[in-house]
Amino acid sequence: MNNNKILGLLPKAIISFNRQEYLRSPLQLTVRKGRTKEEATLPTELEGAVFIVNATGSVSSTQVSISNNQEDIVLPTDDGWTSILNGDGQIQRLSFKNGQAEWSTAFVKTPSFYADRLVHQGKDSQNRPFPKLMRFWDFSIARISIMLGNCNQENTAFLPMKFPGQEKERLLSTWDIGRPYEIDPQTLQSIAPVGKNKDWLDMVKLPVARVFRPISTSAHPTFDPKTGELFTVNVTKSLDSLLLVSNLFSYQAKRFLLKLLPQSLLRIILSFIIQVLTKIVVFLTDLFTDFLELFNLGGDDELYLMRWQGEDQVDKWKVVLPNGRNVKIRQTTHQMAVTENHVIVVDTAFKVTIANFIPSIDDYIPDPKDQFKWLEDLEETIEEAVEEKINTRLKFLREYFNYPQLPDSRIYLIDRRQFQDVPSGGTITAKQINLAREFTHFVADYQEEPPNHVSLHVAHNCATDPAEFLHETDTSVFAQNKNDPDDPENIYLRNVVGAGVAPMDVNRPAYYLIDGEKGKIVTQELLDIDLCLEHTWSLGFYAYRDNYPTQKHEDIYWGGFGGWHNMLPNIVFEMYKNYKYRDPKVSHQLIKDRTEKGVPTSINRLHIDRQAASGKVLNIVDHYNFEPGYFASSHQFVPKANTQGATDGYIVCTVVHSDNLLAQNGNSSDPKWSDNSEIWIFDAQNLEQGPIYTLSHPSLNLGLTLHTTWMQNPVTVDSRDYNIEQDFSELLEHNLQGIPEKFRQPMQDLMTQVYQEFNRDRR
């Protein structure tokens, strides 16, 4: 019997990805009725295309199996220190036409994508075309080259845009640490970035310029189809906000105190002393940051609002608080929203810590056969000894240079009417609203009702940390002997190394009505805790009928990732055991007990009724729990043709199951079907009945998929005038000045090839 069914184990297939591009020869999916094997035809009212993105590893990812002639199937997290979110963005397009469905895929090819591929060539030979120091390496959640900079992976989300006066809908691919890129919806080729390099500021100042810079922005910029304005942000950070030294010190000091002393007056006194010392640490960190500024290092905490209207020009405003102080983004600006009169920026719950940038040890361990031939016969090789030592040190970094995500949220409301009086390049103000409980994803009503009031629909990911992932050295909270690597529970955990972690509290959907003039919360409601305990575990992605814009949200479909038995390491359990906002009905022990049994993945329709007789605005009115061993993601609403209702449509999602790392392992009993990946389609008005159609193909090998969008008529769009060489010329010149002379010609040669390949593939 499959252990996944017994214990609620996350299927291993979640970390297996297919890097093959199916663009010229799309996969023709088999369509079946419900969960049966009866083949079917899709309804003609199901039309358009669903776009899905995932992070599919890199050119250096471990291949699953070459012998099975499936060399494009990779395990990006196989080194034990790389996040499942670190990988080249690959677009998956599911197209519906004439009752059939086809699957096309292509990478988002940014300039750094080409550079990574080029410098990787011949990496194991003595005649490699480019120096080893130019190679990109995996650093937990990012891919970085010491000499070139940060790989712009574009692996998180999409944004469809239809500008006024234009017939064709356009498409952006996005992520948090790089410029958005426009993608042709039909050819899936990269067209051009939003703005030029000169329009964007580095996330943090570095001593030497890099060609590919880390740019902190939003993975979910926002678009107003009425005015044709796209809004995003550019965030710069000081070393203090980048590393949040005060939070690190406070958390580690309290952690030490809890272990050292039982509950006593002395501990209370010492807790007060820690608070005082934390303020001193903040003061000293500020002084150190100011000192680094003298050497053009570090940087300031600043927030810039960017506006793009589809052409070359990007407008930019610095955003400050009403008292004139800079806006300090403590974590990230993962998501934004726009209303009639406001742009909404949120300091979201996706932390950035030193532990987020631990490098892959596979890139640094020497081969003993190359350097220590006289030691080959030893029972323990030099490679194993070095790996053990490096693991020990990296485990220390993970444990002692880490801290929980911030439990509170900051919302910044920017009045759009300021743009009439303040030209681009000027300074505008934002009102700051503080919320109890953290969140990463939300949506907003476009209509402001009452006037100048903003309605937010939030999924509080309470004590659910999207920045954390399972590491090779982690131990399961359920292990009998956590220090024994052969304990079955530790093995279960390591089987899905690189995947995210289980929640340490139930998540809370919420509704907020905010007075835009006063910057105050007028109305707030959290979903009833009993409904949360039943339905909303680890809320991730969402879906709704987007009416471009959606004036008022009535129904939102929230996907819950559940609580998987093999995704709760001790380090995360201890980090969130004393979560600040845990409801009295919930305890850390209850979370542990429920996770041990396994909480299923789910999809839930949250109905918003502002006039409900009961007085409760929020209610779960429909849901579906996936069976154990089935992981669902990437939910997308597809409207039925010629309808208007918020539930008149379908919910499409990806489903990964089984421990098979290959879609076809040679022993399949179903030659038309994948052994690990499927697409499920639900009637949006009746989730509870289960999927009405399932789709698959023997080459479908999805792994974890991320955000989605839908386009009714994805066609080729007009090209934009973009000169990549001009865009990078100044950065390249600065980079060449800051590196040794022997690397200058190889870098120029590399960038010349990057320009050629990017221009070749644009059309």
PDB file of N, CA and C in Angstrom, residues 237-267:
ATOM      1  N   LYS A 237      16.997  48.665   0.039  1.00  0.00           N
ATOM      2  CA  LYS A 237      17.114  48.288   1.444  1.00  0.00           C
ATOM      3  C   LYS A 237      18.477  48.671   2.011  1.00  0.00           C
ATOM      4  N   SER A 238      18.452  49.031   3.290  1.00  0.00           N
ATOM      5  CA  SER A 238      19.695  49.138   4.051  1.00  0.00           C
ATOM      6  C   SER A 238      20.077  47.740   4.507  1.00  0.00           C
ATOM      7  N   LEU A 239      21.293  47.582   4.980  1.00  0.00           N
ATOM      8  CA  LEU A 239      21.691  46.268   5.502  1.00  0.00           C
ATOM      9  C   LEU A 239      20.830  45.868   6.688  1.00  0.00           C
ATOM     10  N   ASP A 240      20.357  46.860   7.445  1.00  0.00           N
ATOM     11  CA  ASP A 240      19.519  46.561   8.608  1.00  0.00           C
ATOM     12  C   ASP A 240      18.209  45.914   8.175  1.00  0.00           C
ATOM     13  N   SER A 241      17.510  46.519   7.194  1.00  0.00           N
ATOM     14  CA  SER A 241      16.230  45.947   6.775  1.00  0.00           C
ATOM     15  C   SER A 241      16.423  44.691   5.941  1.00  0.00           C
ATOM     16  N   LEU A 242      17.576  44.587   5.265  1.00  0.00           N
ATOM     17  CA  LEU A 242      17.839  43.384   4.482  1.00  0.00           C
ATOM     18  C   LEU A 242      18.011  42.175   5.387  1.00  0.00           C
ATOM     19  N   LEU A 243      18.709  42.366   6.487  1.00  0.00           N
ATOM     20  CA  LEU A 243      19.010  41.248   7.380  1.00  0.00           C
ATOM     21  C   LEU A 243      18.157  41.252   8.644  1.00  0.00           C
ATOM     22  N   LEU A 244      17.444  42.376   8.903  1.00  0.00           N
ATOM     23  CA  LEU A 244      16.627  42.517  10.110  1.00  0.00           C
ATOM     24  C   LEU A 244      17.392  42.023  11.342  1.00  0.00           C
ATOM     25  N   VAL A 245      18.535  42.674  11.579  1.00  0.00           N
ATOM     26  CA  VAL A 245      19.423  42.266  12.668  1.00  0.00           C
ATOM     27  C   VAL A 245      18.711  42.307  14.008  1.00  0.00           C
ATOM     28  N   SER A 246      17.859  43.321  14.211  1.00  0.00           N
ATOM     29  CA  SER A 246      17.153  43.441  15.492  1.00  0.00           C
ATOM     30  C   SER A 246      16.238  42.249  15.725  1.00  0.00           C
ATOM     31  N   ASN A 247      15.521  41.803  14.670  1.00  0.00           N
ATOM     32  CA  ASN A 247      14.652  40.629  14.814  1.00  0.00           C
ATOM     33  C   ASN A 247      15.463  39.370  15.086  1.00  0.00           C
ATOM     34  N   LEU A 248      16.599  39.254  14.386  1.00  0.00           N
ATOM     35  CA  LEU A 248      17.471  38.105  14.596  1.00  0.00           C
ATOM     36  C   LEU A 248      17.972  38.053  16.030  1.00  0.00           C
ATOM     37  N   PHE A 249      18.454  39.194  16.541  1.00  0.00           N
ATOM     38  CA  PHE A 249      18.969  39.236  17.905  1.00  0.00           C
ATOM     39  C   PHE A 249      17.868  38.934  18.917  1.00  0.00           C
ATOM     40  N   SER A 250      16.709  39.573  18.742  1.00  0.00           N
ATOM     41  CA  SER A 250      15.615  39.403  19.697  1.00  0.00           C
ATOM     42  C   SER A 250      15.146  37.952  19.746  1.00  0.00           C
ATOM     43  N   TYR A 251      14.953  37.336  18.557  1.00  0.00           N
ATOM     44  CA  TYR A 251      14.465  35.954  18.523  1.00  0.00           C
ATOM     45  C   TYR A 251      15.468  34.985  19.127  1.00  0.00           C
ATOM     46  N   GLN A 252      16.736  35.093  18.742  1.00  0.00           N
ATOM     47  CA  GLN A 252      17.738  34.154  19.242  1.00  0.00           C
ATOM     48  C   GLN A 252      17.983  34.333  20.739  1.00  0.00           C
ATOM     49  N   ALA A 253      17.923  35.581  21.243  1.00  0.00           N
ATOM     50  CA  ALA A 253      18.108  35.821  22.678  1.00  0.00           C
ATOM     51  C   ALA A 253      16.952  35.224  23.476  1.00  0.00           C
ATOM     52  N   LYS A 254      15.732  35.423  22.997  1.00  0.00           N
ATOM     53  CA  LYS A 254      14.568  34.854  23.701  1.00  0.00           C
ATOM     54  C   LYS A 254      14.591  33.332  23.629  1.00  0.00           C
ATOM     55  N   ARG A 255      15.018  32.803  22.507  1.00  0.00           N
ATOM     56  CA  ARG A 255      15.125  31.348  22.350  1.00  0.00           C
ATOM     57  C   ARG A 255      16.099  30.761  23.364  1.00  0.00           C
ATOM     58  N   PHE A 256      17.228  31.424  23.522  1.00  0.00           N
ATOM     59  CA  PHE A 256      18.220  30.982  24.498  1.00  0.00           C
ATOM     60  C   PHE A 256      17.662  31.076  25.915  1.00  0.00           C
ATOM     61  N   LEU A 257      16.938  32.159  26.177  1.00  0.00           N
ATOM     62  CA  LEU A 257      16.379  32.374  27.514  1.00  0.00           C
ATOM     63  C   LEU A 257      15.358  31.297  27.868  1.00  0.00           C
ATOM     64  N   LEU A 258      14.496  30.935  26.918  1.00  0.00           N
ATOM     65  CA  LEU A 258      13.476  29.919  27.169  1.00  0.00           C
ATOM     66  C   LEU A 258      14.096  28.563  27.483  1.00  0.00           C
ATOM     67  N   LYS A 259      15.208  28.260  26.823  1.00  0.00           N
ATOM     68  CA  LYS A 259      15.879  26.988  27.083  1.00  0.00           C
ATOM     69  C   LYS A 259      16.608  26.998  28.421  1.00  0.00           C
ATOM     70  N   LEU A 260      17.108  28.170  28.796  1.00  0.00           N
ATOM     71  CA  LEU A 260      17.966  28.268  29.977  1.00  0.00           C
ATOM     72  C   LEU A 260      17.184  28.298  31.277  1.00  0.00           C
ATOM     73  N   LEU A 261      16.046  29.021  31.264  1.00  0.00           N
ATOM     74  CA  LEU A 261      15.330  29.260  32.520  1.00  0.00           C
ATOM     75  C   LEU A 261      13.884  28.788  32.431  1.00  0.00           C
ATOM     76  N   PRO A 262      13.368  28.227  33.512  1.00  0.00           N
ATOM     77  CA  PRO A 262      11.936  27.939  33.573  1.00  0.00           C
ATOM     78  C   PRO A 262      11.170  29.248  33.785  1.00  0.00           C
ATOM     79  N   GLN A 263       9.846  29.165  33.778  1.00  0.00           N
ATOM     80  CA  GLN A 263       9.044  30.357  34.018  1.00  0.00           C
ATOM     81  C   GLN A 263       9.335  30.882  35.417  1.00  0.00           C
ATOM     82  N   SER A 264       9.832  32.101  35.499  1.00  0.00           N
ATOM     83  CA  SER A 264      10.198  32.670  36.795  1.00  0.00           C
ATOM     84  C   SER A 264      10.301  34.174  36.674  1.00  0.00           C
ATOM     85  N   LEU A 265      10.407  34.819  37.819  1.00  0.00           N
ATOM     86  CA  LEU A 265      10.567  36.269  37.843  1.00  0.00           C
ATOM     87  C   LEU A 265      11.856  36.667  37.144  1.00  0.00           C
ATOM     88  N   LEU A 266      12.904  35.856  37.315  1.00  0.00           N
ATOM     89  CA  LEU A 266      14.185  36.159  36.693  1.00  0.00           C
ATOM     90  C   LEU A 266      14.049  36.184  35.173  1.00  0.00           C
ATOM     91  N   ARG A 267      13.261  35.238  34.633  1.00  0.00           N
ATOM     92  CA  ARG A 267      13.094  35.204  33.189  1.00  0.00           C
ATOM     93  C   ARG A 267      12.343  36.434  32.702  1.00  0.00           C
TER      94      ARG A 267
END
